Amino acid sequence: MIMFNNFLSLIPPMLLGTQLILTLVLIKGEICPGQRGRLHKLFPAIGTLWLACSTLHVSALGVAAPVFYFYSQVQTKKTRDKGPIWVLAIGNLFSAIFVGAELMKLTHISAQIAGVLLVIVLGAVFSQLSLKVARSRLDAFQKILPLSGVVGVMFLLLMVALQSFNLDESVLVSLSTSIFAGIATLIAGTAVWGWHLLRASTAEKLQLSIALVLITAACLTLQPLFMV
């Protein structure tokens, strides 16, 4: 049960990053009516994940509500109508407040910074997978998102090092296996994520799904380090 709750705690930063990127795409992206309709279809999944988070914190319902309302006001077929973006903006604001409140509960600044980095890393990989599912043809995002994720992972590893440096030796020894396993998994997930860039090809859904699983597993493994 504890492991499941820890997993749920990773979802809000992932969703916040994803919502911000999808909002940017819907507002500024040069997308055709078909792409816009397919992007709108992603929001029920986002709202459902927020509902899942409400089992931990009921305030997550306040984030799910504007997400579902936005979905109820847009078309999922070919459309040029952007819908009530202001509702989506409210949802993003509530998401940021929710994530910020959770980060303020952490005692170490390195843990708080790591939480912000999760918004970047998990948000980028999940939003890229979401764009791929929606068959988006915004090629720039297929390069920008993994590159931003690599930078985020580098800083996340730095926070792991700083947090480890501040621990007592006995605590560090007890967490050493989790730390090394988490770092290895994080690097592996990042390599899978950016593999299409090395091959100068397009990302595949299976590739991005594996990357998301590995990076999420790495974050889950490293989580105890930032909770002490």
Tab-separated table of N, CA, C and O in Angstrom, residues 26-27 31-37 39-40 70 72-85:
chain	number	residue	atom	x	y	z
A	26	LEU	N	-1.971	23.477	-27.764
A	26	LEU	CA	-3.322	23.857	-28.184
A	26	LEU	C	-3.425	25.346	-28.498
A	26	LEU	O	-4.213	25.754	-29.357
A	27	ILE	N	-2.627	26.172	-27.810
A	27	ILE	CA	-2.704	27.613	-28.029
A	27	ILE	C	-1.804	28.063	-29.176
A	27	ILE	O	-2.229	28.797	-30.070
A	31	ILE	N	-1.434	23.190	-35.535
A	31	ILE	CA	-2.035	21.864	-35.631
A	31	ILE	C	-3.293	21.938	-36.479
A	31	ILE	O	-4.027	22.927	-36.459
A	32	CYS	N	-3.537	20.872	-37.201
A	32	CYS	CA	-4.713	20.802	-38.061
A	32	CYS	C	-5.930	20.442	-37.222
A	32	CYS	O	-5.802	20.017	-36.066
A	33	PRO	N	-7.135	20.604	-37.757
A	33	PRO	CA	-8.349	20.279	-36.993
A	33	PRO	C	-8.379	18.848	-36.477
A	33	PRO	O	-8.858	18.597	-35.368
A	34	GLY	N	-7.863	17.919	-37.268
A	34	GLY	CA	-7.851	16.525	-36.824
A	34	GLY	C	-6.959	16.322	-35.613
A	34	GLY	O	-7.323	15.608	-34.658
A	35	GLN	N	-5.768	16.940	-35.632
A	35	GLN	CA	-4.858	16.834	-34.491
A	35	GLN	C	-5.463	17.452	-33.242
A	35	GLN	O	-5.330	16.913	-32.142
A	36	ARG	N	-6.131	18.595	-33.413
A	36	ARG	CA	-6.729	19.258	-32.255
A	36	ARG	C	-7.780	18.350	-31.599
A	36	ARG	O	-7.831	18.227	-30.376
A	37	GLY	N	-8.619	17.727	-32.428
A	37	GLY	CA	-9.625	16.831	-31.885
A	37	GLY	C	-9.011	15.652	-31.155
A	37	GLY	O	-9.497	15.249	-30.094
A	39	LEU	N	-6.067	15.617	-29.700
A	39	LEU	CA	-5.481	16.122	-28.458
A	39	LEU	C	-6.550	16.291	-27.385
A	39	LEU	O	-6.309	16.016	-26.206
A	40	HIS	N	-7.730	16.725	-27.797
A	40	HIS	CA	-8.818	16.873	-26.838
A	40	HIS	C	-9.184	15.528	-26.203
A	40	HIS	O	-9.611	15.475	-25.038
A	70	PHE	N	-13.365	21.212	-19.206
A	70	PHE	CA	-12.785	21.611	-20.493
A	70	PHE	C	-13.102	20.569	-21.560
A	70	PHE	O	-13.509	20.907	-22.678
A	72	SER	N	-15.557	18.542	-21.667
A	72	SER	CA	-16.990	18.534	-21.983
A	72	SER	C	-17.384	19.663	-22.930
A	72	SER	O	-18.449	19.610	-23.547
A	73	GLN	N	-16.513	20.676	-23.067
A	73	GLN	CA	-16.852	21.836	-23.879
A	73	GLN	C	-16.162	21.841	-25.237
A	73	GLN	O	-16.330	22.784	-26.013
A	74	VAL	N	-15.369	20.825	-25.536
A	74	VAL	CA	-14.647	20.801	-26.810
A	74	VAL	C	-15.090	19.604	-27.638
A	74	VAL	O	-15.715	18.664	-27.137
A	75	GLN	N	-14.740	19.649	-28.913
A	75	GLN	CA	-15.072	18.566	-29.823
A	75	GLN	C	-13.889	17.623	-29.959
A	75	GLN	O	-12.729	18.036	-29.882
A	76	THR	N	-14.188	16.367	-30.169
A	76	THR	CA	-13.129	15.377	-30.328
A	76	THR	C	-12.988	14.925	-31.781
A	76	THR	O	-12.179	14.055	-32.084
A	77	LYS	N	-13.800	15.531	-32.646
A	77	LYS	CA	-13.628	15.291	-34.075
A	77	LYS	C	-12.799	16.437	-34.658
A	77	LYS	O	-12.201	17.205	-33.914
A	78	LYS	N	-12.743	16.542	-35.947
A	78	LYS	CA	-11.984	17.624	-36.555
A	78	LYS	C	-12.589	18.964	-36.150
A	78	LYS	O	-13.791	19.194	-36.331
A	79	THR	N	-11.779	19.829	-35.595
A	79	THR	CA	-12.278	21.120	-35.142
A	79	THR	C	-11.149	22.142	-35.085
A	79	THR	O	-10.001	21.799	-34.821
A	80	ARG	N	-11.501	23.379	-35.345
A	80	ARG	CA	-10.567	24.488	-35.179
A	80	ARG	C	-10.869	25.277	-33.906
A	80	ARG	O	-10.142	26.204	-33.567
A	81	ASP	N	-11.932	24.893	-33.220
A	81	ASP	CA	-12.348	25.587	-32.009
A	81	ASP	C	-11.402	25.232	-30.857
A	81	ASP	O	-11.267	24.057	-30.496
A	82	LYS	N	-10.779	26.238	-30.260
A	82	LYS	CA	-9.852	25.996	-29.159
A	82	LYS	C	-10.574	25.690	-27.855
A	82	LYS	O	-9.958	25.185	-26.912
A	83	GLY	N	-11.850	26.009	-27.795
A	83	GLY	CA	-12.587	25.756	-26.566
A	83	GLY	C	-12.217	26.741	-25.474
A	83	GLY	O	-11.453	27.683	-25.690
A	84	PRO	N	-12.760	26.540	-24.274
A	84	PRO	CA	-12.503	27.472	-23.159
A	84	PRO	C	-11.110	27.249	-22.557
A	84	PRO	O	-10.965	26.587	-21.522
A	85	ILE	N	-10.106	27.805	-23.212
A	85	ILE	CA	-8.735	27.648	-22.736
A	85	ILE	C	-8.579	28.196	-21.315
A	85	ILE	O	-7.754	27.720	-20.530
